[in-house]
Amino acid sequence: MRLPSPLALTCLTCLLIASISTHAAVIDPAPFLKADDFNDIKISPNGDYLAATLLFEDRTNLVVLKTSDLSVTANIGLGSSKHVDEFWWVNPERVMISIAERFGQRDLPRPTGELSAINADGTRAELLVGYRVAGAALGSRVSSKKGDKVAAQLVDDLANSDRNSIIATQQSADDPFRKVEQMDVYSGRRLTLGSAPVRNAVFSTDNAGVVRLVRGYNQDRAEHLYHRKDNDSEWVEITAAEPAIGEETPVGFSADNRLAYVLSRQAEGPDALVEINTETMERRVVLRDKVSDPVHIIYRNASRIPIGAAFDGERRHTQFFDDAAPEAKLYRALEAAFAPQAVEIASWTTDGGKALVRVWSDRSPGDYYAFDTATKEAKHLLISRKWLDPEEMGATTAFSLKARDGLDLRGFVTRPKAKAEGPMPMVVMPHGGPFGVHDAWGFDPEVQMLAASGYSVLQVNFRGSGNYGKQFQVAGAKQWGRTMQDDLTDATRWAIETGIADPNRICIHGASYGGYAALMGAAREPDLYRCASGYVGVYDLPTMHSRGDIQGYGSGETYLREWVGEEDSLAQVSPNKLAERIKVPVLLAAGGQDQRAPIEHTKSMEAALKRAGGSVQSLYYEDEGHGFYIEKNRQAYYTLLLEFLHQHIGQAAAEAEAEAP
């Protein structure tokens, strides 16, 4: 059904409420859709303050609170459609902010290249650098914040300096060669320290704040890594000699700045943490999991010196260079104290005396504690989504299986608390992306909403997903609708064979690429699923080469050819060209402002299904993007989704089946 106006939305809501009143199994999705009171949280260098982001339906603000009583001392909003993307304490009294814009719940914030800063007491709020800072003459090595219009990224907050930070700047989108500069965090005044020897550069500093490493890629799309001894030395390429090794991302230096650490993609198996001797250029693997890539680097207390990493395996787990190190022992003590929850030290005070600790699990969104390293006491500060009771959430369990071609697949099953055993209705939920993204053990509000509605939820890290190394990800190249889809089918059949899923009550639902996979699954396996739901999906693959935002990136067309496929090969794996094969009811939803998956994808899918005589419902909002973020729209969509599932695989479907002759 289409919603052309707010009046239509009101009428839809009335109809849904009337429908839901006759089916008690359909829950109110609102508690699962409500955003956390606080999102990212960091403690100030002296421990006096906490900075946190606050998510609203059209913006993300930054708030500063006193650690002692959580009273608010500053609250900065950037305006409608503007978001605080990242933030850093640059000294005990000042926070720097990276500004971004986001279109929709599913769309990641896109940095605008602007950096601003504000004091903890709410004073001296300044836009330091960015395209809205109007100009003065160019050409000087030293410029004020009004000197030019550039896009900037923070490189190093310089813990040993309360006045300066290191940033990377780019003059324009047409100029891919970036500079590295020192910037005053109060005035925005900048001093150029050097230029990158490679396009699309990302700079890295050592523990003294000296820019020592830079990585990037030229038009050949091959990664290049460079090193120099100091700010006055020439760059020397140190890219790994092994051609099969891919991207190498610098993550820090040893305490003496002699050893550099990089996250390195390996020819086979998961990524590794590699040590590079900057004097001899010898390399050594210092940390590697048997299955998973490192997802989070663990640093020595209040420093940028790597000591270990966290991994997304069957659950989140940690490994360290030296298990006898004080930081390793601290992590082990915290993990034991908060078991079975996962633990992460989010930030430290400069003296290492206090740590901000986050704990979470599959059933709990998380809690924050202030941990005193001297007294070993943990003071509870904040709780995420406090209106949800972890005891009422479903448990998430890891699984593994062999795909039909022998590839190892992994994923997760979440079952309702009320029924932990036996076949039951199931929702297969492929993730978006698809490349480099992965499902992990932890709290997922959409998964828990479905579990609370009485469904098991199957999440599969199909080939092409991240977290399992370069080889696993590359295995998904040009496999949209082919072996990537086979992986979802194989996992669904596994769930049936192992008694998890009722074979007569399975629906496939996803967003973005997940929406594509849902409709493609219904087309390729007409007897496996009882319904399919696509949210902001892509359904006409050849048009990805001509419409959408991917082409706007410098190597976007190359990415499409290498990872999705040549334009003339994609019609055969486009759901809108296969509508006559889809025999089950379909739900579609899209936003008119979606740049990643333009609304025409969904409208063409709907039209094709109707021409084929299929059953299809649709929901459109012209003012939404790649996901619905306006609260009333999200509420209406998820209410409609739950009713759709209820009718086709839920209690209503079971009752209809029981009444059938």
PDB file of N, CA and C in Angstrom, residues 62 135 200 210 217 222 240 297 303 327 423 437 469 530 569 574 584 612 625 652 661:
ATOM      1  N   LEU A  62      25.944  16.283  20.522  1.00  0.00           N
ATOM      2  CA  LEU A  62      26.985  15.907  21.486  1.00  0.00           C
ATOM      3  C   LEU A  62      26.632  16.536  22.825  1.00  0.00           C
ATOM      4  N   GLY A 135      36.911  32.278   2.942  1.00  0.00           N
ATOM      5  CA  GLY A 135      38.333  32.322   2.678  1.00  0.00           C
ATOM      6  C   GLY A 135      39.090  33.604   2.760  1.00  0.00           C
ATOM      7  N   ASN A 200      44.413   9.378  -2.152  1.00  0.00           N
ATOM      8  CA  ASN A 200      43.474   8.856  -1.149  1.00  0.00           C
ATOM      9  C   ASN A 200      44.193   8.427   0.130  1.00  0.00           C
ATOM     10  N   VAL A 210      54.779  12.334  15.481  1.00  0.00           N
ATOM     11  CA  VAL A 210      55.452  12.511  14.196  1.00  0.00           C
ATOM     12  C   VAL A 210      54.741  11.660  13.144  1.00  0.00           C
ATOM     13  N   TYR A 217      45.806   4.531  -2.259  1.00  0.00           N
ATOM     14  CA  TYR A 217      45.758   3.787  -3.513  1.00  0.00           C
ATOM     15  C   TYR A 217      45.618   4.765  -4.668  1.00  0.00           C
ATOM     16  N   ALA A 222      45.381  -0.509  -6.286  1.00  0.00           N
ATOM     17  CA  ALA A 222      46.251  -1.322  -5.437  1.00  0.00           C
ATOM     18  C   ALA A 222      46.703  -0.486  -4.245  1.00  0.00           C
ATOM     19  N   ALA A 240      53.996  -4.470   1.233  1.00  0.00           N
ATOM     20  CA  ALA A 240      54.399  -5.870   1.377  1.00  0.00           C
ATOM     21  C   ALA A 240      54.810  -6.458   0.035  1.00  0.00           C
ATOM     22  N   ILE A 297      41.356  -2.927  18.035  1.00  0.00           N
ATOM     23  CA  ILE A 297      42.709  -2.986  18.572  1.00  0.00           C
ATOM     24  C   ILE A 297      42.678  -2.527  20.033  1.00  0.00           C
ATOM     25  N   SER A 303      47.254   5.152  26.075  1.00  0.00           N
ATOM     26  CA  SER A 303      48.297   5.314  25.069  1.00  0.00           C
ATOM     27  C   SER A 303      47.776   4.863  23.713  1.00  0.00           C
ATOM     28  N   GLU A 327      47.849  -5.011  31.351  1.00  0.00           N
ATOM     29  CA  GLU A 327      46.592  -4.728  30.658  1.00  0.00           C
ATOM     30  C   GLU A 327      45.844  -6.015  30.323  1.00  0.00           C
ATOM     31  N   PRO A 423      11.193 -27.101  16.197  1.00  0.00           N
ATOM     32  CA  PRO A 423      10.937 -26.311  14.991  1.00  0.00           C
ATOM     33  C   PRO A 423       9.918 -25.211  15.253  1.00  0.00           C
ATOM     34  N   VAL A 437      30.870  -6.402   5.369  1.00  0.00           N
ATOM     35  CA  VAL A 437      29.939  -6.325   6.497  1.00  0.00           C
ATOM     36  C   VAL A 437      29.748  -7.725   7.067  1.00  0.00           C
ATOM     37  N   GLY A 469      38.602 -12.807   6.595  1.00  0.00           N
ATOM     38  CA  GLY A 469      39.755 -12.698   5.728  1.00  0.00           C
ATOM     39  C   GLY A 469      39.434 -12.307   4.302  1.00  0.00           C
ATOM     40  N   ARG A 530       7.862 -18.767   2.568  1.00  0.00           N
ATOM     41  CA  ARG A 530       6.426 -18.499   2.501  1.00  0.00           C
ATOM     42  C   ARG A 530       6.122 -17.024   2.270  1.00  0.00           C
ATOM     43  N   SER A 569      25.752  -8.440 -17.713  1.00  0.00           N
ATOM     44  CA  SER A 569      25.645  -9.776 -17.116  1.00  0.00           C
ATOM     45  C   SER A 569      24.661  -9.837 -15.958  1.00  0.00           C
ATOM     46  N   SER A 574      18.661 -10.216 -11.559  1.00  0.00           N
ATOM     47  CA  SER A 574      17.888  -9.074 -11.075  1.00  0.00           C
ATOM     48  C   SER A 574      16.473  -9.532 -10.745  1.00  0.00           C
ATOM     49  N   VAL A 584       5.230 -16.179  -3.724  1.00  0.00           N
ATOM     50  CA  VAL A 584       4.827 -15.915  -2.340  1.00  0.00           C
ATOM     51  C   VAL A 584       4.513 -14.438  -2.153  1.00  0.00           C
ATOM     52  N   ALA A 612       3.046  -9.873 -13.090  1.00  0.00           N
ATOM     53  CA  ALA A 612       3.111 -11.336 -13.024  1.00  0.00           C
ATOM     54  C   ALA A 612       1.965 -11.930 -12.212  1.00  0.00           C
ATOM     55  N   GLY A 625      15.257   8.394   3.248  1.00  0.00           N
ATOM     56  CA  GLY A 625      16.414   8.003   2.456  1.00  0.00           C
ATOM     57  C   GLY A 625      16.638   6.511   2.466  1.00  0.00           C
ATOM     58  N   ALA A 652      -1.414 -16.140  12.947  1.00  0.00           N
ATOM     59  CA  ALA A 652      -2.560 -16.110  12.034  1.00  0.00           C
ATOM     60  C   ALA A 652      -2.425 -17.183  10.964  1.00  0.00           C
ATOM     61  N   PRO A 661      -9.392 -27.456   5.493  1.00  0.00           N
ATOM     62  CA  PRO A 661      -9.912 -28.834   5.419  1.00  0.00           C
ATOM     63  C   PRO A 661      -8.811 -29.815   5.045  1.00  0.00           C
TER      64      PRO A 661
END
